[in-house]
CSV table of C-alpha atoms in Angstrom, one decimal:
chain,number,residue,atom,x,y,z
C,1,ARG,CA,-3.4,-24.2,-4.4
C,2,PRO,CA,-1.4,-21.2,-4.6
C,3,GLY,CA,-3.4,-18.1,-3.4
C,4,PRO,CA,-3.0,-14.3,-4.8
C,5,CYS,CA,-0.9,-13.6,-1.9
C,6,SER,CA,1.7,-16.8,-2.1
C,7,GLN,CA,4.0,-14.6,-4.1
C,8,SER,CA,7.0,-12.9,-2.4
C,9,LEU,CA,8.0,-9.2,-3.4
C,10,SER,CA,11.2,-7.9,-3.1
C,11,ARG,CA,11.9,-4.9,-1.3
C,12,ARG,CA,12.5,-2.7,-4.6
C,13,SER,CA,9.6,-4.3,-6.4
C,14,THR,CA,7.5,-3.6,-3.2
C,15,VAL,CA,7.6,0.0,-4.2
C,16,GLU,CA,7.4,-0.1,-7.8
C,17,SER,CA,4.6,-2.6,-8.0
C,18,ARG,CA,2.0,-1.2,-5.6
C,19,ASP,CA,-0.7,-0.9,-8.4
C,20,SER,CA,-0.7,-4.5,-8.8
C,21,LEU,CA,-1.7,-5.2,-5.1
C,22,PRO,CA,-5.4,-5.0,-3.8
C,23,SER,CA,-6.4,-1.0,-3.9
C,24,GLN,CA,-8.0,-1.4,-0.5
C,25,VAL,CA,-4.6,-2.3,0.9
C,26,LEU,CA,-2.2,-0.4,-0.8
C,27,SER,CA,-4.1,3.1,-1.5
C,28,ARG,CA,-2.2,6.4,-1.0
C,29,GLU,CA,-4.2,7.2,1.9
C,30,SER,CA,-3.7,4.0,4.0
C,31,VAL,CA,0.0,3.4,3.5
C,32,ASN,CA,2.8,5.0,3.9
C,33,SER,CA,4.3,4.9,0.1
C,34,GLU,CA,8.1,5.1,1.7
C,35,ASP,CA,7.9,1.7,4.1
C,36,GLY,CA,4.4,0.4,3.7
C,37,ALA,CA,3.2,1.4,7.1
C,38,MET,CA,-0.6,0.9,7.6
C,39,GLY,CA,-2.3,3.3,9.8
C,40,GLU,CA,-4.3,1.9,12.8
C,41,ARG,CA,-7.7,2.8,11.6
C,42,ARG,CA,-7.4,1.4,7.9
C,43,LEU,CA,-5.8,-1.8,9.1
C,44,HIS,CA,-9.2,-2.6,10.7
C,45,GLU,CA,-10.8,-2.4,7.5
C,46,LEU,CA,-8.8,-5.0,5.5
C,47,GLY,CA,-10.3,-8.6,4.8
C,48,VAL,CA,-8.1,-11.8,5.0
C,49,GLU,CA,-7.0,-11.4,1.4
C,50,ASP,CA,-5.9,-7.7,2.1
C,51,VAL,CA,-3.9,-8.9,5.0
C,52,CYS,CA,-2.5,-11.6,3.1
C,53,ALA,CA,-1.1,-9.2,0.3
C,54,TRP,CA,0.0,-6.5,2.7
C,55,LEU,CA,2.1,-9.7,4.3
C,56,ALA,CA,3.6,-10.3,0.8
C,57,ALA,CA,4.5,-6.6,0.1
C,58,LEU,CA,6.3,-6.2,3.6
C,59,GLU,CA,8.4,-9.5,2.5
C,60,LEU,CA,6.5,-11.9,5.3
C,61,SER,CA,4.9,-13.9,2.6
C,62,GLU,CA,6.0,-17.3,4.5
C,63,TYR,CA,3.2,-16.5,7.0
C,64,VAL,CA,0.5,-15.9,4.9
C,65,GLU,CA,-1.1,-19.5,5.0
C,66,VAL,CA,-1.3,-19.7,8.4
C,67,PHE,CA,-3.1,-16.1,8.4
C,68,ARG,CA,-5.2,-17.3,6.2
C,69,ALA,CA,-5.8,-20.7,7.5
C,70,ASN,CA,-6.8,-18.7,10.9
C,71,LYS,CA,-8.9,-16.3,8.8
C,72,ILE,CA,-7.1,-13.0,10.4
C,73,ASP,CA,-8.4,-9.9,8.8
C,74,GLY,CA,-7.2,-6.3,9.9
C,75,GLU,CA,-9.3,-6.3,13.0
C,76,MET,CA,-8.2,-9.6,14.1
C,77,LEU,CA,-4.4,-8.7,13.1
C,78,ALA,CA,-4.7,-5.5,15.1
C,79,GLU,CA,-5.4,-7.3,18.6
C,80,LEU,CA,-2.5,-9.6,17.8
C,81,GLY,CA,0.6,-9.2,20.2
C,82,ASP,CA,4.2,-10.3,20.1
C,83,ALA,CA,4.0,-13.2,21.7
C,84,GLU,CA,0.9,-14.4,19.8
C,85,LEU,CA,2.6,-13.7,16.6
C,86,ALA,CA,5.5,-16.1,17.8
C,87,GLU,CA,3.6,-18.9,19.3
C,88,ASP,CA,0.0,-19.1,17.2
C,89,PHE,CA,1.6,-18.0,13.9
C,90,GLY,CA,5.2,-19.4,14.1
C,91,MET,CA,6.8,-15.7,13.4
C,92,THR,CA,10.0,-17.0,15.4
C,93,ASN,CA,12.3,-14.7,14.1
C,94,LYS,CA,11.8,-11.5,16.3
C,95,TYR,CA,12.7,-9.3,13.4
C,96,HIS,CA,9.9,-10.4,11.4
C,97,ARG,CA,7.8,-9.9,14.4
C,98,ARG,CA,9.2,-6.4,14.7
C,99,ARG,CA,8.6,-5.5,11.2
C,100,LEU,CA,5.0,-6.5,11.2
C,101,LEU,CA,4.1,-4.5,14.2
C,102,ARG,CA,6.0,-1.4,13.5
C,103,LYS,CA,4.3,-1.2,10.0
C,104,MET,CA,1.0,-1.7,12.2
C,105,GLY,CA,2.3,1.4,14.0
C,106,ARG,CA,2.9,-0.2,17.0
C,107,GLY,CA,6.4,-0.7,17.4
């Protein structure tokens, strides 16, 4: 059953459709409107579905189901490192890991 985070957004539509994503995830205060970066303090406040929506907005929707299955919320996401993303979540593409870590403010 596809969840609310299972749709992929193009880079262009991500900027144009921010209002359709959960307001907790993409509020103007928490996300840089240019690149989708998340402030570390705000990251800790995200729930599992918020993380899923954010992954989709970052064009990383192929990882949504594994994050959902492991109940990764913002607090847990903030603790994940490069090796864990690759080994435990199947994020073998180093550029995908770099994108996520950079948007989390750690890259």
